Amino acid sequence: MNWNLAAGFALAILAIAHPLGKTAIGNGLPGGEPARPEVAPSLVAAVLLEKTVFKVDVVTLELWLGPATTVDVRRHLAAGTGSLDAAVADSRDAWARLVFQRDVGLDRFLAGVTEDMQRAVQAGLLDEAGYAKVSTGLPRWLAPLHERGIASGDRFTYAIMDDTLRTVFTRRDGEVVIDQVDVGPAHRRALLGSFVAPGAGFRDDLLAELKRRDEGP
């Protein structure tokens, strides 16, 4: 996949503190999208990348990591270990939203996702069986998007709780086209691993900003 920078990016990571509570899947936004949890301690990453990610020219990612993952990430940062990507990929309490800023065909998007999942396998973040399960299932699960493709303003919202991944695809006009729940570690590891595997589109900026924010202004 071509990761050449097209114009630039804006990236911000912030620590948020809210009253402790339970994370709920399926709570919240218009159209039935799962809302970003309000649980502390946690980390939120808001990313706008004007570069090719999943074969899409411009895409935004917002990633929320729950308390256990946040503690693990901070531990790796403090120790200076190289396992930060593994800590993120193994999260069992996470939420993410991808918003597309350009139109893209489903086949092109699937090709990009598959390449980043392969990178996750190579990095040991996803096993071969998990890759086979998810990569063969994706064309079927996302088939409702084939005719119209993905348009600017459309979005995927993901919620992870333990080994359950909920995926919601919403058109820019609020129409929910896909609302699917998958159980098993392969699904969450494929998603998060594709964000942070070496060579993946979001990975370098995301992990670098985590380290920078941990060090302070």
XYZ file of N, CA and C in Angstrom:
651
model
N 0.838 -1.186 0.000
C 0.000 0.000 0.000
C 0.880 1.246 0.000
N 0.447 2.278 -0.685
C 1.219 3.517 -0.775
C 0.877 4.413 0.403
N 1.895 4.694 1.257
C 1.647 5.518 2.445
C 2.178 6.936 2.256
N 2.371 7.382 1.018
C 2.925 8.721 0.795
C 2.025 9.789 1.381
N 2.633 10.748 2.037
C 1.882 11.853 2.634
C 1.306 12.716 1.538
N 0.009 12.947 1.576
C -0.637 13.733 0.532
C -0.584 15.218 0.857
N -0.897 15.604 2.074
C -0.878 17.034 2.363
C -0.426 17.319 3.781
N -0.740 16.463 4.701
C -0.380 16.720 6.084
C -1.364 16.027 6.988
N -1.218 16.226 8.280
C -2.159 15.619 9.192
C -2.272 16.475 10.444
N -3.415 16.271 11.107
C -3.602 16.884 12.422
C -3.872 15.749 13.384
N -3.154 15.694 14.489
C -3.272 14.577 15.415
C -3.262 15.115 16.837
N -4.212 14.649 17.644
C -4.223 15.068 19.046
C -4.586 13.882 19.899
N -3.885 13.702 21.015
C -4.205 12.667 21.982
C -4.376 13.360 23.325
N -5.447 13.031 24.028
C -5.644 13.655 25.324
C -6.070 12.621 26.334
N -5.678 12.842 27.585
C -6.148 12.000 28.669
C -7.432 12.607 29.195
N -8.460 11.785 29.420
C -9.724 12.299 29.910
C -10.032 11.664 31.256
N -10.639 12.427 32.128
C -10.998 11.937 33.450
C -12.484 12.153 33.666
N -13.190 11.069 33.904
C -14.623 11.116 34.173
C -14.913 10.176 35.335
N -16.079 10.288 35.954
C -16.426 9.346 37.013
C -16.381 7.921 36.490
N -15.891 7.020 37.316
C -15.812 5.622 36.909
C -17.199 5.071 36.636
N -17.253 4.202 35.663
C -18.519 3.578 35.310
C -18.263 2.405 34.411
N -19.325 1.744 33.952
C -19.189 0.590 33.077
C -19.310 1.024 31.631
N -18.569 0.330 30.775
C -18.659 0.572 29.350
C -19.837 -0.208 28.798
N -20.669 0.454 28.009
C -21.828 -0.207 27.421
C -21.699 -0.223 25.918
N -21.943 -1.370 25.314
C -21.971 -1.470 23.865
C -23.388 -1.169 23.408
N -23.490 -0.300 22.402
C -24.795 0.016 21.855
C -25.492 1.139 22.578
N -24.787 1.952 23.301
C -25.347 3.040 24.094
C -25.200 4.313 23.319
N -26.235 4.954 22.955
C -25.989 6.293 22.681
C -26.289 7.126 21.525
N -25.679 7.089 20.410
C -25.786 8.145 19.419
C -26.970 7.925 18.489
N -27.439 8.986 17.799
C -28.518 8.828 16.825
C -28.150 7.782 15.785
N -29.150 7.003 15.373
C -28.893 5.952 14.409
C -28.433 4.659 15.042
N -28.385 4.605 16.377
C -28.008 3.378 17.048
C -26.516 3.149 17.140
N -25.693 4.147 16.803
C -24.250 3.968 16.898
C -23.816 3.892 18.360
N -22.841 3.042 18.666
C -22.343 2.995 20.043
C -21.595 4.276 20.388
N -21.940 4.872 21.506
C -21.300 6.120 21.924
C -19.925 5.849 22.516
N -19.046 6.836 22.413
C -17.749 6.712 23.063
C -17.954 6.663 24.569
N -17.386 5.661 25.242
C -17.581 5.540 26.689
C -17.003 6.728 27.451
N -17.552 6.961 28.625
C -17.067 8.019 29.515
C -16.574 7.342 30.788
N -15.379 6.784 30.723
C -14.801 6.009 31.810
C -13.364 6.469 32.007
N -12.904 6.519 33.245
C -11.527 6.928 33.518
C -10.796 5.834 34.304
N -9.454 5.777 34.177
C -8.626 6.562 33.250
C -8.749 6.021 31.828
N -8.569 6.889 30.861
C -8.649 6.445 29.474
C -7.833 7.379 28.599
N -7.597 6.944 27.369
C -6.905 7.758 26.377
C -7.787 7.885 25.154
N -7.818 9.072 24.577
C -8.574 9.304 23.352
C -7.622 9.837 22.295
N -7.637 9.232 21.132
C -6.827 9.711 20.014
C -7.747 10.215 18.925
N -7.560 11.464 18.509
C -8.323 12.020 17.393
C -7.351 12.293 16.258
N -7.569 11.665 15.110
C -6.594 11.680 14.028
C -7.247 12.116 12.732
N -6.650 13.090 12.056
C -7.010 13.405 10.673
C -5.775 13.168 9.833
N -5.832 12.193 8.942
C -4.686 11.870 8.107
C -5.018 12.126 6.652
N -4.275 13.017 6.033
C -4.414 13.239 4.601
C -3.319 12.442 3.905
N -3.439 11.137 4.045
C -2.501 10.212 3.437
C -3.293 8.953 3.119
N -2.711 8.063 2.368
C -3.452 6.873 1.971
C -3.493 5.877 3.115
N -4.676 5.657 3.674
C -4.902 4.694 4.734
C -6.048 3.801 4.288
N -5.861 2.504 4.300
C -6.866 1.574 3.782
C -7.232 1.936 2.337
N -6.257 2.461 1.570
C -6.464 2.890 0.185
C -7.475 4.040 0.080
N -7.664 4.767 1.152
C -8.528 5.947 1.179
C -7.627 7.166 1.367
N -7.841 8.218 0.573
C -6.920 9.353 0.572
C -6.977 10.185 1.847
N -8.167 10.430 2.360
C -8.293 11.217 3.582
C -9.320 10.543 4.481
N -8.923 10.258 5.705
C -9.821 9.584 6.641
C -9.493 10.076 8.045
N -10.506 10.171 8.889
C -10.269 10.524 10.287
C -10.507 9.298 11.156
N -9.742 9.203 12.215
C -9.901 8.128 13.189
C -9.971 8.735 14.574
N -10.962 8.337 15.335
C -10.999 8.634 16.765
C -10.942 7.300 17.484
N -9.974 7.149 18.369
C -9.761 5.887 19.073
C -9.764 6.132 20.569
N -10.615 5.400 21.280
C -10.700 5.469 22.743
C -10.193 4.159 23.309
N -9.307 4.242 24.288
C -8.783 3.064 24.967
C -9.219 3.101 26.420
N -9.774 1.993 26.897
C -10.325 1.935 28.245
C -9.272 1.851 29.338
N -9.722 1.781 30.603
C -8.813 1.881 31.748
C -7.682 0.859 31.753
N -7.995 -0.420 31.544
C -6.951 -1.445 31.616
C -5.884 -1.217 30.548
N -6.331 -0.882 29.332
C -5.369 -0.641 28.255
C -4.553 0.615 28.524
N -5.194 1.646 29.049
C -4.491 2.890 29.362
C -3.376 2.644 30.374
N -3.667 1.870 31.413
C -2.645 1.536 32.411
C -1.504 0.765 31.758
N -1.848 -0.193 30.885
C -0.834 -1.003 30.210
C 0.032 -0.144 29.287
N -0.616 0.748 28.528
C 0.122 1.633 27.625
C 1.084 2.513 28.417
N 0.616 3.092 29.496
C 1.473 3.968 30.296
C 2.629 3.195 30.927
N 2.374 1.940 31.286
C 3.446 1.108 31.850
C 4.550 0.878 30.814
N 4.145 0.568 29.578
C 5.132 0.357 28.516
C 5.890 1.645 28.209
N 5.178 2.779 28.218
C 5.839 4.056 27.957
C 6.870 4.368 29.042
N 6.498 4.119 30.295
C 7.406 4.401 31.401
C 8.638 3.502 31.357
N 8.429 2.251 30.932
C 9.533 1.295 30.899
C 10.361 1.400 29.629
N 9.833 2.121 28.638
C 10.538 2.244 27.373
C 10.574 0.960 26.582
N 9.578 0.091 26.767
C 9.551 -1.188 26.054
C 8.996 -0.998 24.654
N 9.184 -2.001 23.824
C 8.722 -1.934 22.447
C 7.385 -2.606 22.226
N 6.611 -2.799 23.282
C 5.372 -3.568 23.172
C 4.126 -2.692 23.175
N 4.286 -1.406 22.860
C 3.147 -0.495 22.884
C 2.082 -0.904 21.876
N 2.502 -1.314 20.680
C 1.525 -1.734 19.684
C 0.761 -2.963 20.145
N 1.436 -3.893 20.825
C 0.767 -5.087 21.333
C -0.246 -4.738 22.414
N 0.085 -3.755 23.259
C -0.842 -3.335 24.311
C -2.125 -2.779 23.713
N -1.999 -1.984 22.648
C -3.186 -1.431 21.989
C -3.965 -2.532 21.287
N -3.264 -3.393 20.546
C -3.938 -4.432 19.763
C -4.675 -5.428 20.639
N -4.228 -5.594 21.878
C -4.848 -6.584 22.762
C -5.948 -5.989 23.631
N -6.315 -4.728 23.399
C -7.335 -4.085 24.236
C -8.659 -4.841 24.184
N -9.278 -4.986 25.349
C -10.599 -5.607 25.454
C -11.666 -4.582 25.838
N -11.288 -3.317 25.803
C -12.224 -2.245 26.132
C -11.826 -1.031 25.298
N -12.409 -0.924 24.111
C -11.999 0.129 23.185
C -13.187 0.553 22.334
N -13.043 1.713 21.747
C -14.071 2.285 20.862
C -13.350 3.060 19.768
N -13.860 2.972 18.545
C -13.209 3.680 17.443
C -14.243 4.134 16.433
N -13.920 5.230 15.753
C -14.769 5.703 14.651
C -13.879 6.141 13.494
N -14.175 5.615 12.310
C -13.533 6.020 11.062
C -14.532 6.832 10.265
N -14.174 8.047 9.887
C -15.031 8.897 9.057
C -14.289 9.171 7.748
N -14.952 8.893 6.640
C -14.322 9.029 5.327
C -14.513 10.441 4.794
N -13.433 11.005 4.262
C -13.460 12.355 3.711
C -13.424 12.348 2.183
N -13.394 11.168 1.587
C -13.432 10.997 0.141
C -14.286 9.775 -0.178
N -14.859 9.737 -1.372
C -15.577 8.550 -1.824
C -14.565 7.445 -2.126
N -14.961 6.199 -1.873
C -14.088 5.063 -2.176
C -14.951 3.841 -2.458
N -14.535 3.021 -3.415
C -15.236 1.781 -3.706
C -14.956 0.738 -2.637
N -15.907 -0.171 -2.432
C -15.749 -1.181 -1.391
C -14.548 -2.083 -1.669
N -14.353 -2.488 -2.913
C -13.245 -3.395 -3.223
C -11.901 -2.765 -2.872
N -11.759 -1.493 -3.169
C -10.507 -0.799 -2.849
C -10.300 -0.734 -1.341
N -11.356 -0.413 -0.608
C -11.265 -0.347 0.846
C -10.899 -1.707 1.429
N -11.556 -2.774 0.947
C -11.274 -4.116 1.445
C -9.824 -4.509 1.182
N -9.301 -4.136 0.016
C -7.906 -4.452 -0.294
C -6.968 -3.780 0.697
N -7.261 -2.533 1.049
C -6.430 -1.822 2.008
C -6.505 -2.419 3.398
N -7.709 -2.774 3.834
C -7.882 -3.389 5.152
C -7.130 -4.716 5.213
N -7.252 -5.510 4.155
C -6.586 -6.811 4.115
C -5.072 -6.659 4.220
N -4.506 -5.679 3.535
C -3.063 -5.456 3.605
C -2.616 -5.107 5.021
N -3.387 -4.270 5.705
C -2.993 -3.909 7.064
C -3.205 -5.070 8.034
N -4.190 -5.924 7.794
C -4.333 -7.124 8.623
C -3.151 -8.062 8.404
N -2.661 -8.155 7.175
C -1.465 -8.958 6.914
C -0.271 -8.412 7.686
N -0.169 -7.102 7.769
C 0.898 -6.491 8.568
C 0.745 -6.873 10.043
N -0.495 -6.930 10.520
C -0.732 -7.331 11.908
C -0.286 -8.770 12.141
N -0.513 -9.640 11.172
C -0.051 -11.027 11.281
C 1.470 -11.066 11.343
N 2.123 -10.344 10.459
C 3.585 -10.326 10.413
C 4.182 -9.805 11.714
N 3.460 -8.915 12.387
C 3.950 -8.341 13.644
C 3.576 -9.184 14.857
N 2.855 -10.275 14.652
C 2.447 -11.117 15.766
C 1.268 -10.580 16.554
N 0.531 -9.624 15.980
C -0.628 -9.038 16.659
C -1.915 -9.790 16.345
N -1.888 -10.636 15.332
C -3.050 -11.406 14.882
C -2.522 -12.724 14.345
N -3.155 -13.852 14.741
C -2.651 -15.131 14.235
C -3.247 -15.451 12.865
N -2.679 -16.458 12.209
C -3.091 -16.805 10.849
C -4.545 -17.241 10.798
N -4.983 -17.992 11.805
C -6.374 -18.450 11.820
C -7.327 -17.273 11.945
N -6.971 -16.313 12.793
C -7.805 -15.128 12.939
C -7.854 -14.313 11.669
N -6.704 -14.174 11.019
C -6.662 -13.450 9.744
C -7.552 -14.122 8.705
N -7.445 -15.448 8.598
C -8.250 -16.172 7.611
C -9.743 -15.995 7.884
N -10.112 -16.057 9.147
C -11.527 -15.922 9.512
C -12.071 -14.548 9.144
N -11.333 -13.511 9.497
C -11.828 -12.152 9.270
C -11.720 -11.760 7.796
N -10.616 -12.072 7.162
C -10.426 -11.648 5.768
C -11.412 -12.323 4.824
N -11.766 -13.574 5.096
C -12.752 -14.245 4.240
C -14.174 -13.792 4.550
N -14.406 -13.348 5.784
C -15.749 -12.917 6.150
C -16.082 -11.498 5.746
N -15.075 -10.634 5.656
C -15.328 -9.212 5.396
C -16.147 -8.942 4.134
N -15.839 -9.561 2.983
C -16.651 -9.271 1.791
C -18.125 -9.595 1.989
N -18.412 -10.620 2.753
C -19.809 -10.986 3.022
C -20.444 -10.016 4.010
N -19.716 -9.679 5.069
C -20.264 -8.792 6.091
C -20.518 -7.389 5.546
N -19.651 -6.949 4.636
C -19.771 -5.588 4.104
C -20.470 -5.541 2.752
N -21.051 -6.647 2.339
C -21.731 -6.707 1.035
C -22.791 -5.623 0.847
N -23.525 -5.199 1.900
C -24.519 -4.132 1.706
C -23.924 -2.815 1.194
N -22.600 -2.665 1.267
C -21.964 -1.423 0.817
C -21.488 -1.504 -0.629
N -21.632 -2.660 -1.253
C -20.993 -2.867 -2.551
C -21.570 -1.962 -3.629
N -22.875 -1.834 -3.691
C -23.493 -1.095 -4.793
C -23.146 0.388 -4.752
N -23.264 1.015 -3.593
C -23.028 2.456 -3.485
C -21.608 2.792 -3.051
N -20.876 1.802 -2.572
C -19.543 2.076 -2.063
C -19.600 2.891 -0.783
N -18.512 3.559 -0.496
C -18.396 4.396 0.696
C -18.231 5.838 0.240
N -19.080 6.717 0.746
C -19.073 8.117 0.315
C -18.464 9.007 1.394
N -18.030 10.176 0.990
C -17.525 11.160 1.940
C -18.578 11.440 3.009
N -18.180 11.367 4.265
C -19.100 11.576 5.376
C -19.646 10.294 5.966
N -19.531 9.176 5.252
C -19.931 7.886 5.811
C -18.947 7.493 6.911
N -19.376 6.604 7.804
C -18.513 6.277 8.938
C -18.743 4.856 9.458
N -17.673 4.270 9.945
C -17.720 3.042 10.734
C -17.544 3.427 12.197
N -18.357 2.833 13.073
C -18.166 2.976 14.512
C -18.004 1.582 15.099
N -16.994 1.414 15.941
C -16.683 0.108 16.518
C -16.693 0.211 18.042
N -17.221 -0.812 18.697
C -17.164 -0.889 20.155
C -16.685 -2.278 20.547
N -15.674 -2.327 21.399
C -15.105 -3.592 21.861
C -15.336 -3.715 23.353
N -15.915 -4.846 23.765
C -16.023 -5.190 25.177
C -15.637 -6.655 25.322
N -14.570 -6.909 26.057
C -14.029 -8.258 26.176
C -13.736 -8.802 24.774
N -14.332 -9.934 24.403
C -14.099 -10.497 23.074
C -15.264 -10.237 22.129
N -16.038 -9.213 22.391
C -17.167 -8.858 21.531
C -16.862 -7.559 20.789
N -17.041 -7.592 19.476
C -16.867 -6.407 18.639
C -18.189 -6.083 17.967
N -18.660 -4.866 18.176
C -19.845 -4.387 17.460
C -19.394 -3.410 16.380
N -19.878 -3.622 15.160
C -19.544 -2.779 14.012
C -20.808 -2.144 13.467
N -20.821 -0.816 13.365
C -21.969 -0.089 12.812
C -21.461 0.786 11.671
N -22.088 0.659 10.503
C -21.777 1.543 9.381
C -22.963 2.457 9.154
N -22.701 3.759 9.164
C -23.751 4.767 9.053
C -23.456 5.687 7.878
N -24.463 5.889 7.026
C -24.320 6.845 5.933
C -24.310 8.267 6.494
N -23.828 9.201 5.702
C -23.735 10.582 6.182
C -25.092 11.178 6.502
N -26.181 10.613 5.914
C -27.524 11.113 6.210
C -28.129 10.452 7.441
N -27.367 9.584 8.132
C -27.838 8.944 9.354
C -28.398 7.554 9.168
N -28.502 7.068 7.938
C -29.021 5.718 7.698
C -28.007 4.679 8.177
N -28.449 3.766 9.044
C -27.598 2.671 9.504
C -27.734 1.515 8.520
N -26.641 1.164 7.866
C -26.657 0.126 6.839
C -26.209 -1.219 7.404
N -25.254 -1.192 8.320
C -24.730 -2.412 8.942
C -24.712 -2.217 10.446
N -25.188 -3.211 11.177
C -25.089 -3.230 12.637
C -24.858 -4.684 13.020
N -23.613 -5.041 13.255
C -23.224 -6.443 13.399
C -22.416 -6.647 14.661
N -22.638 -7.779 15.327
C -21.880 -8.149 16.513
C -21.133 -9.448 16.232
N -19.827 -9.444 16.486
C -18.987 -10.625 16.311
C -18.300 -10.943 17.629
N -18.209 -12.229 17.940
C -17.615 -12.668 19.196
C -16.367 -13.497 18.900
N -15.312 -13.216 19.627
C -14.057 -13.936 19.452
C -12.896 -12.967 19.329
N -11.720 -13.353 19.812
C -10.577 -12.430 19.827
C -10.100 -12.012 18.446
N -10.338 -12.826 17.423
C -9.839 -12.496 16.084
C -10.377 -11.162 15.595
N -11.629 -10.868 15.890
C -12.266 -9.660 15.356
C -11.659 -8.397 15.959
N -11.515 -8.373 17.285
C -10.955 -7.164 17.914
C -9.474 -7.009 17.569
N -8.738 -8.124 17.519
C -7.313 -8.028 17.221
C -7.072 -7.625 15.769
N -7.942 -8.083 14.865
C -7.811 -7.683 13.459
C -8.025 -6.183 13.312
N -9.029 -5.653 13.999
C -9.315 -4.219 13.912
C -8.184 -3.388 14.507
N -7.872 -3.627 15.768
C -6.875 -2.801 16.449
C -5.470 -3.050 15.906
N -5.183 -4.296 15.555
C -3.882 -4.602 14.978
C -3.648 -3.888 13.666
N -4.725 -3.708 12.886
C -4.589 -3.010 11.603
C -4.313 -1.521 11.796
N -4.613 -0.988 12.973
C -4.296 0.409 13.271
C -2.824 0.598 13.657
N -2.238 -0.382 14.360
C -0.931 -0.154 14.995
C 0.185 -1.070 14.507
N -0.079 -1.968 13.570
C 0.984 -2.835 13.054
C 2.039 -1.999 12.328
N 3.311 -2.361 12.427
C 4.354 -1.641 11.687
C 4.025 -1.568 10.197
N 4.066 -0.355 9.652
C 3.731 -0.141 8.252
C 2.293 0.245 8.017
N 1.429 0.094 9.018
C 0.023 0.474 8.873
C -0.098 1.997 8.851
N -1.149 2.486 8.200
C -1.260 3.913 7.945
C -1.323 4.799 9.169
N -2.022 4.374 10.209
C -2.164 5.200 11.400
C -1.004 5.037 12.377
N -0.274 3.956 12.279
C 0.580 3.488 13.357
C 1.623 4.494 13.836
N 2.458 4.980 12.948
C 3.590 5.803 13.376
C 3.139 7.091 14.062
N 2.167 7.774 13.456
C 1.692 9.028 14.039
C 0.995 8.782 15.370
N 0.226 7.705 15.432
C -0.528 7.395 16.638
C 0.393 7.081 17.807
N 1.344 6.169 17.604
C 2.224 5.779 18.696
C 3.203 6.893 19.066
N 3.666 7.645 18.068
C 4.565 8.762 18.368
C 3.869 9.809 19.222
N 2.611 10.060 18.923
C 1.888 11.069 19.697
C 1.577 10.572 21.105
N 1.307 9.282 21.253
C 1.139 8.715 22.590
C 2.395 8.957 23.427
N 3.547 8.689 22.846
C 4.802 8.889 23.571
C 5.018 10.363 23.890
N 4.751 11.236 22.918
C 4.968 12.668 23.127
C 4.059 13.210 24.217
N 2.805 12.804 24.190
C 1.862 13.299 25.194
C 2.237 12.816 26.583
N 2.749 11.590 26.664
C 3.133 11.058 27.964
C 4.309 11.838 28.549
N 5.150 12.391 27.684
C 6.312 13.147 28.145
C 5.960 14.572 28.538
N 4.731 15.017 28.180
C 4.311 16.367 28.531
C 4.429 17.302 27.359
N 4.019 18.589 27.540
C 4.019 19.580 26.462
C 5.405 19.757 25.857
